[in-house]
PDB file of C-alpha atoms in Angstrom:
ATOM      1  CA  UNK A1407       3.420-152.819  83.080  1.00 60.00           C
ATOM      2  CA  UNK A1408      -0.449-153.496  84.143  1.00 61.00           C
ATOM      3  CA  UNK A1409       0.690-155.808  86.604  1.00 64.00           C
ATOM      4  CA  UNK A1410       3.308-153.582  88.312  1.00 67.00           C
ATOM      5  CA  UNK A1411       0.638-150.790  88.376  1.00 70.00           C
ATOM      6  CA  UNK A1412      -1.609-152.844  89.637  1.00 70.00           C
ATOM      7  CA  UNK A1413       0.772-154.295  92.491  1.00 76.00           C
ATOM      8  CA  UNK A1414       1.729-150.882  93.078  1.00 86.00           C
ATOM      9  CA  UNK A1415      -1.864-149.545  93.849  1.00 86.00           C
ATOM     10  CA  UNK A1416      -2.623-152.440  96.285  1.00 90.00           C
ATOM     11  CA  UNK A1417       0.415-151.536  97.946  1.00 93.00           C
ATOM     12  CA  UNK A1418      -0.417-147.690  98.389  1.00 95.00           C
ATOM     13  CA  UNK A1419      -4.061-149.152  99.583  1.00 96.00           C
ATOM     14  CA  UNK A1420      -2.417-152.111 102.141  1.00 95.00           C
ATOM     15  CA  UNK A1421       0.009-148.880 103.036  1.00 96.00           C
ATOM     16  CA  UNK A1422      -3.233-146.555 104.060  1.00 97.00           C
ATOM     17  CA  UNK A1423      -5.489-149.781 106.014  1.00 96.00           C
ATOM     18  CA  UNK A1424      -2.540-150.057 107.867  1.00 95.00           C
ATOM     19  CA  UNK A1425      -1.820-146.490 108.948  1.00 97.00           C
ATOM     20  CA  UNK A1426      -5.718-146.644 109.676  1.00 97.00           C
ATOM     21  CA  UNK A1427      -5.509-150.050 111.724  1.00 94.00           C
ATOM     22  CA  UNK A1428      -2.612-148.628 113.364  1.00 94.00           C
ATOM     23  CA  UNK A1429      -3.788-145.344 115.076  1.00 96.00           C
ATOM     24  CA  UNK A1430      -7.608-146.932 115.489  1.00 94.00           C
ATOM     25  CA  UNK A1431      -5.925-149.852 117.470  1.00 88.00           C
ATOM     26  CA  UNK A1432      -4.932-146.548 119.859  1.00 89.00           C
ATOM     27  CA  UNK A1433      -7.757-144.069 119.234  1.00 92.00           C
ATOM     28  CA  UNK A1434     -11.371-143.518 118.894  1.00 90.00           C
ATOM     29  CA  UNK A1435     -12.888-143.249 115.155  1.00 91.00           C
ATOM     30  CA  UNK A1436     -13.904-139.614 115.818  1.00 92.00           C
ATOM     31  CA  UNK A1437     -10.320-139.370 116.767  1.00 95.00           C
ATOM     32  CA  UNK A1438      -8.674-140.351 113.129  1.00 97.00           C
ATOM     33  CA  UNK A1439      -8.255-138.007 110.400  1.00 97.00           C
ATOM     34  CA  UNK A1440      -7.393-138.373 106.455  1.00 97.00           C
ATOM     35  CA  UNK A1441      -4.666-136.046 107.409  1.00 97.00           C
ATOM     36  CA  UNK A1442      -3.350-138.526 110.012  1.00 98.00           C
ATOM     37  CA  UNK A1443      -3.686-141.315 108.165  1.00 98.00           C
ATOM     38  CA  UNK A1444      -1.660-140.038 105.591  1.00 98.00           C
ATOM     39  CA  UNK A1445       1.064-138.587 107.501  1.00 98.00           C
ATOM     40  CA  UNK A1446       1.087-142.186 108.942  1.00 97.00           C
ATOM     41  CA  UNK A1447       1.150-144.100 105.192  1.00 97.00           C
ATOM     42  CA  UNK A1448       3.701-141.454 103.352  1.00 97.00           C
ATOM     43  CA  UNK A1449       0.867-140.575 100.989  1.00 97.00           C
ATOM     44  CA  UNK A1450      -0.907-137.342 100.318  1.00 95.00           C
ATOM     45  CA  UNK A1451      -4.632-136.819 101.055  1.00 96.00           C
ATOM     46  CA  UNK A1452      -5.264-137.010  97.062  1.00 96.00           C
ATOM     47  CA  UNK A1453      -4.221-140.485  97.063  1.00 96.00           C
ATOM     48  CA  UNK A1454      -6.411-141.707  99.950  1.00 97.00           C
ATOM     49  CA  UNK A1455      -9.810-140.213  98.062  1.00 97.00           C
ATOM     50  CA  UNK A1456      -8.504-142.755  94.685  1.00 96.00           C
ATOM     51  CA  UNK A1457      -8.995-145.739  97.291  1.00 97.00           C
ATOM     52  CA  UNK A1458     -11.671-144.357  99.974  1.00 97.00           C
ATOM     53  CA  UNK A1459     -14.458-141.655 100.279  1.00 97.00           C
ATOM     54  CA  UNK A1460     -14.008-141.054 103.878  1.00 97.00           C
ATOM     55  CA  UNK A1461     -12.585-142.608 107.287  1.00 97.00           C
ATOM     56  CA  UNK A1462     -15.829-144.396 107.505  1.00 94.00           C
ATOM     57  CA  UNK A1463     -15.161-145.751 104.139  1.00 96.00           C
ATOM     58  CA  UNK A1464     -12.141-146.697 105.463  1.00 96.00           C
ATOM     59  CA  UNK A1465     -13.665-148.817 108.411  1.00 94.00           C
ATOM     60  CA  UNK A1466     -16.130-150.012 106.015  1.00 92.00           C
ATOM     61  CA  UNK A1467     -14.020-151.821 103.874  1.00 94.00           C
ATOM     62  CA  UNK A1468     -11.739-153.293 106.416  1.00 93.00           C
ATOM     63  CA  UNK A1469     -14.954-154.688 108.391  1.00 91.00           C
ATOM     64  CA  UNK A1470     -16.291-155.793 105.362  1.00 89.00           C
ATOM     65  CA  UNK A1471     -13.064-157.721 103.834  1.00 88.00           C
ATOM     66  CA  UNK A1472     -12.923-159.418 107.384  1.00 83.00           C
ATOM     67  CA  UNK A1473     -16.680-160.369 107.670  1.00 83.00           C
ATOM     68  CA  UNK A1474     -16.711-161.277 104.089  1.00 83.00           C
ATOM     69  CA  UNK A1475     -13.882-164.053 105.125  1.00 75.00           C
ATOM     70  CA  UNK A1476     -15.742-165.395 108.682  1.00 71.00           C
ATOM     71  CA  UNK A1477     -18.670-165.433 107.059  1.00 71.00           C
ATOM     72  CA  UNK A1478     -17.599-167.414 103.505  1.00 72.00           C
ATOM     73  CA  UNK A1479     -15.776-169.761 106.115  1.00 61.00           C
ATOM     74  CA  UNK A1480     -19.007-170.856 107.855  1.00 56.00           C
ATOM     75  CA  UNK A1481     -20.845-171.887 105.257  1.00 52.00           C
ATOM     76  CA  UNK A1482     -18.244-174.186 104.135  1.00 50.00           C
ATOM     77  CA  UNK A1483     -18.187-176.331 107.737  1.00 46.00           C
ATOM     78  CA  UNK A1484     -19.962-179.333 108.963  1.00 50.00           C
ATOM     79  CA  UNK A1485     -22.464-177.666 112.142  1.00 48.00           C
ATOM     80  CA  UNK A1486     -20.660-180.158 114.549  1.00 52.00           C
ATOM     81  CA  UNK A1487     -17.343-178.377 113.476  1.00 56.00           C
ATOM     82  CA  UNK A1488     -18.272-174.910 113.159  1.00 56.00           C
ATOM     83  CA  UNK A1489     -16.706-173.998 116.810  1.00 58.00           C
ATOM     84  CA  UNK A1490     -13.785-175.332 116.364  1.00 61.00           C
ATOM     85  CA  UNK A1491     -13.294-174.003 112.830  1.00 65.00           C
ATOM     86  CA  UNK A1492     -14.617-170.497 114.252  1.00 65.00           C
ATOM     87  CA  UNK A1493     -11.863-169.979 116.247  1.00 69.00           C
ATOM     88  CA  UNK A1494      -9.305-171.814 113.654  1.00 72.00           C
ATOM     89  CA  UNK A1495     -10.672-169.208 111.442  1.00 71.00           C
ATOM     90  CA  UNK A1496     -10.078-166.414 113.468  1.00 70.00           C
ATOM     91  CA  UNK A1497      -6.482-167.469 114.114  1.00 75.00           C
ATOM     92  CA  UNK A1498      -5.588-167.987 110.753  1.00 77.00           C
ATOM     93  CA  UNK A1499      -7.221-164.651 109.751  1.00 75.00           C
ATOM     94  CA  UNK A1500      -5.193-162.770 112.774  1.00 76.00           C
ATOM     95  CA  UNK A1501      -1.935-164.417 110.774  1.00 77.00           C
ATOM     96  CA  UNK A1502      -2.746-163.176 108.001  1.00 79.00           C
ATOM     97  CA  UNK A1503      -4.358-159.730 108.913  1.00 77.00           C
ATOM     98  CA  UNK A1504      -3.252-159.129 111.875  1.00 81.00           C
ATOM     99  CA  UNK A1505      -2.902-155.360 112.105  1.00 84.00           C
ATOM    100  CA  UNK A1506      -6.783-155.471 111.383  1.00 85.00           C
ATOM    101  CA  UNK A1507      -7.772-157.875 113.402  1.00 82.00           C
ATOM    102  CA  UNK A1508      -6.442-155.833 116.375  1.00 81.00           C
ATOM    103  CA  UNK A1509      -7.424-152.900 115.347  1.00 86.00           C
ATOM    104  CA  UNK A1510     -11.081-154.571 115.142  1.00 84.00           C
ATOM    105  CA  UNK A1511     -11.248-156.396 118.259  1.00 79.00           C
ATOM    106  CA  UNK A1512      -9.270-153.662 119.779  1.00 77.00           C
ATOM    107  CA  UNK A1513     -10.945-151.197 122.772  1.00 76.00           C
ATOM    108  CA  UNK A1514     -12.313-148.710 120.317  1.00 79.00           C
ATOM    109  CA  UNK A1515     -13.461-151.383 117.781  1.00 76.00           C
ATOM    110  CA  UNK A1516     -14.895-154.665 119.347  1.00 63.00           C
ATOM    111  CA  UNK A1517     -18.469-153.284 120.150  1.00 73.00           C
ATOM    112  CA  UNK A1518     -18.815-152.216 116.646  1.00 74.00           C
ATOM    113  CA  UNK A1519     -17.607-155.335 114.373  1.00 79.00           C
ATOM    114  CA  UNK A1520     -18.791-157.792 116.670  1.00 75.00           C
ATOM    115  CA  UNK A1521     -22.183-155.908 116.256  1.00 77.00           C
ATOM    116  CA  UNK A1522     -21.730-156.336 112.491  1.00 79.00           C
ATOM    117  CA  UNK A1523     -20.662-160.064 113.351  1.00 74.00           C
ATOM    118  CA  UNK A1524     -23.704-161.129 115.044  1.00 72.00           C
ATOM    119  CA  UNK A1525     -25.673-159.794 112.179  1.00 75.00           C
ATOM    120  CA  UNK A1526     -24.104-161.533 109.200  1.00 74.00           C
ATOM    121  CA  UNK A1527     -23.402-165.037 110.744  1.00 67.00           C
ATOM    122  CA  UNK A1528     -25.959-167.799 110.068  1.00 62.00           C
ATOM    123  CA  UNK A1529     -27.608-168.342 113.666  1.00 57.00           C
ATOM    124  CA  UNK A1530     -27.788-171.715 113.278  1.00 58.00           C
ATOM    125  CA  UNK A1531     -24.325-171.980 113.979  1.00 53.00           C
ATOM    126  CA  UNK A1532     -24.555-172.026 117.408  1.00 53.00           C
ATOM    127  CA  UNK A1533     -26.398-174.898 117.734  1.00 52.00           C
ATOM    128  CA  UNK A1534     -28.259-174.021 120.436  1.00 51.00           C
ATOM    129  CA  UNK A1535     -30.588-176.925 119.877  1.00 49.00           C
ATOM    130  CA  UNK A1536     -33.882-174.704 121.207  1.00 49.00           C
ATOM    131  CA  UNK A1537     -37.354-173.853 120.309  1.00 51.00           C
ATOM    132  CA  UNK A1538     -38.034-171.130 117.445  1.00 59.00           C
ATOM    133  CA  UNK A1539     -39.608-168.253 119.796  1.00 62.00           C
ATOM    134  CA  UNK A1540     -36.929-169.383 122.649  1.00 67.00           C
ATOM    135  CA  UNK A1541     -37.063-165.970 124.790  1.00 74.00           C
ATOM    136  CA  UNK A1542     -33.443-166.921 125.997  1.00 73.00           C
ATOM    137  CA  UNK A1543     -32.123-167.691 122.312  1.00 72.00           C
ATOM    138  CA  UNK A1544     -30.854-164.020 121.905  1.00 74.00           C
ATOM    139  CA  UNK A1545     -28.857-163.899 125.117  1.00 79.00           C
ATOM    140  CA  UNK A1546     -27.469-166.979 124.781  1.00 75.00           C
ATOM    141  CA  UNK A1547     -26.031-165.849 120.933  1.00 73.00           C
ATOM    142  CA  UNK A1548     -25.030-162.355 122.599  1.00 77.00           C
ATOM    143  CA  UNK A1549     -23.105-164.999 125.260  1.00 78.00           C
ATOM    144  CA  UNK A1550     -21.245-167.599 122.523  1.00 75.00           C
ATOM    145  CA  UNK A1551     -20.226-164.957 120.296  1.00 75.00           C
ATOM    146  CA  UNK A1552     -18.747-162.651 122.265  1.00 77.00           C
ATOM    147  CA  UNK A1553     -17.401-164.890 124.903  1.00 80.00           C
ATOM    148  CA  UNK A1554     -15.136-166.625 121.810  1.00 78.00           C
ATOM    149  CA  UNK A1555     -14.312-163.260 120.637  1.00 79.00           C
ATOM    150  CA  UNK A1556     -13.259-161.849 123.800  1.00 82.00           C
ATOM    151  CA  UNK A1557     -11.567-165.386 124.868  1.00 84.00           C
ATOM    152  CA  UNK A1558      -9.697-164.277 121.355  1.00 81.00           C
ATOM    153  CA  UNK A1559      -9.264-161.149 122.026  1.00 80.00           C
ATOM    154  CA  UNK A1560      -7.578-161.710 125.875  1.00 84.00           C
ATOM    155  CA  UNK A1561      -4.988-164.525 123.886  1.00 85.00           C
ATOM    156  CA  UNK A1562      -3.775-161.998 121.749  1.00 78.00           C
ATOM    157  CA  UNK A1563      -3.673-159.337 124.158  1.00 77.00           C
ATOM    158  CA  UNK A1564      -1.708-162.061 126.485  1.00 85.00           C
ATOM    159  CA  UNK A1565       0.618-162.976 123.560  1.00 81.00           C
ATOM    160  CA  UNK A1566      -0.627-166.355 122.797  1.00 83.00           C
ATOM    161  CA  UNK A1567       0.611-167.501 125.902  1.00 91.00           C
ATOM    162  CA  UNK A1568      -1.711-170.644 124.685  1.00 89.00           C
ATOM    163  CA  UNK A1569      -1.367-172.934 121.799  1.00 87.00           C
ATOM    164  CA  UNK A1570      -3.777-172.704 119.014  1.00 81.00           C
ATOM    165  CA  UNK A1571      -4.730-176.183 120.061  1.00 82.00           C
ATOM    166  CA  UNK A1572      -5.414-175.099 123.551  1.00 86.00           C
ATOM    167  CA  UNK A1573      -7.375-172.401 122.897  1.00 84.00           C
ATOM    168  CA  UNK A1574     -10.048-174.139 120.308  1.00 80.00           C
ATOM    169  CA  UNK A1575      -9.765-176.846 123.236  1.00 80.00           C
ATOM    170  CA  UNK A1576     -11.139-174.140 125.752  1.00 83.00           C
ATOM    171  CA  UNK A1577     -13.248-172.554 123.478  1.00 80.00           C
ATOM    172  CA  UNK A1578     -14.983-175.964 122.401  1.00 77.00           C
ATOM    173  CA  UNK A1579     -15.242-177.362 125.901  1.00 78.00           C
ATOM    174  CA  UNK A1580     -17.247-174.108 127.121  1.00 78.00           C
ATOM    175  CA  UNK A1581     -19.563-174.265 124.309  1.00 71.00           C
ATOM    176  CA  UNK A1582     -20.631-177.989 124.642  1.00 69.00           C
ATOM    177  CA  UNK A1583     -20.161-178.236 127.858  1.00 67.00           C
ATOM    178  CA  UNK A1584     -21.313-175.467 129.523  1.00 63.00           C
ATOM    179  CA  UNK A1585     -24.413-176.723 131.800  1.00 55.00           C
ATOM    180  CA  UNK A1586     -25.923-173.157 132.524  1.00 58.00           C
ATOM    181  CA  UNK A1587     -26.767-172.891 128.643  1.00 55.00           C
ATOM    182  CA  UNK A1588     -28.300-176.371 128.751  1.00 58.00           C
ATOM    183  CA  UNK A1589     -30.052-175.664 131.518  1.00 63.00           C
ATOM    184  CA  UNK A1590     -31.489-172.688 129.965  1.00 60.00           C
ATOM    185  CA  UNK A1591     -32.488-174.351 127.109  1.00 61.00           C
ATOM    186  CA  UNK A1592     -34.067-177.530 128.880  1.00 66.00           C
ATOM    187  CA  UNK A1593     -36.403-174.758 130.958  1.00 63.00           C
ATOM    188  CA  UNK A1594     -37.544-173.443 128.615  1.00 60.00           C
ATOM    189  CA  UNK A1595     -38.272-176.494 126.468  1.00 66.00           C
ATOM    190  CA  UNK A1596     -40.161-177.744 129.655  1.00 68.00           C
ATOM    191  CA  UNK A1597     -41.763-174.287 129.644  1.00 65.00           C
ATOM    192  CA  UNK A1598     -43.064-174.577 125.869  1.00 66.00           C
ATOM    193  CA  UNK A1599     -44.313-178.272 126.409  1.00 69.00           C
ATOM    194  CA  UNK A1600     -46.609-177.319 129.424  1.00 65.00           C
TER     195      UNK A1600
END
């Protein structure tokens, strides 16, 4: 009986994310309501407030379950694997969650999560190979993370017209081999020895 209750519950939460993910993929936060996101679900506004406090809430815990699982991910990876896993990562998580994942890296969400992104992944997993007080360090982050998440973002938004395969391929090629970062970073190594 416990478990049934308990399957139930997740259910009726999965049931509300989803209405959520679903009109945020289309609309601005201020834009959502608890009434809408009921309507959406088939619930009442009583059972949203036993799962959430708020639409924040909402986007709290949705952002959270998904950084949570990036974020455990990386630590588990060998640096000279982390791209590659990165974006292996975020395809298996859009299998798995995709309604979220679009709604996330969606037009009214991207700025926001990726935001949240940038502050909870270990920097060294760039490898950017630079100097501690690099000046450039900060752009070049800003310029790996999003570029994989927008590279992402375009795939899905293109119907992974590529395979998985290809698109780590891509992904990994303009991260190691992309000669404006190295030039960046050999400049101002030069810099810092003179």
């Amino acid at each position: 009986m416990v478990a049934k209750e308990k399957s139930r519950s997740a259910d009726t939460r999965q049931a509300l994310i989803e209405a959520f993910c679903d009109l945020y993929r289309e609309n601005s936060l201020d834009k959502i309501t608890v009434q809408a996101v009921t309507r959406k679900a088939g619930y009442n506004r009583t059972t949203f407030y036993q799962y959430f406090l708020d639409i924040d809430d909402l986007l709290r815990q949705v952002e959270n379950s998904l950084l949570d699982y990036i974020v455990q991910k990386r630590y588990s990876v060998e640096p000279d694997e982390q791209t590659r896993y990165f974006i292996e990562d975020l395809v298996a998580l859009y299998k798995e969650r995709a309604i979220e994942v679009n709604a996330l890296l969606g037009p009214h969400g991207r700025g926001h999560f990726t935001e949240m992104l940038k502050e909870s992944l270990d920097l060294s997993f760039f490898h950017l190979d630079t100097v501690e007080d690099n000046q450039y360090q900060p752009y070049l982050i800003e310029f790996r993370l999003t570029s994989a998440l927008n590279l992402f973002s375009l795939w899905l938004k293109r119907g992974q017209d590529l395979s998985v395969e290809e698109l780590i391929g891509l992904v990994t090629k303009l991260y190691h081999f992309n000669p404006g970062l190295k030039e960046l970073s050999e400049i101002h190594k030069r810099a810092a020895q003179e």
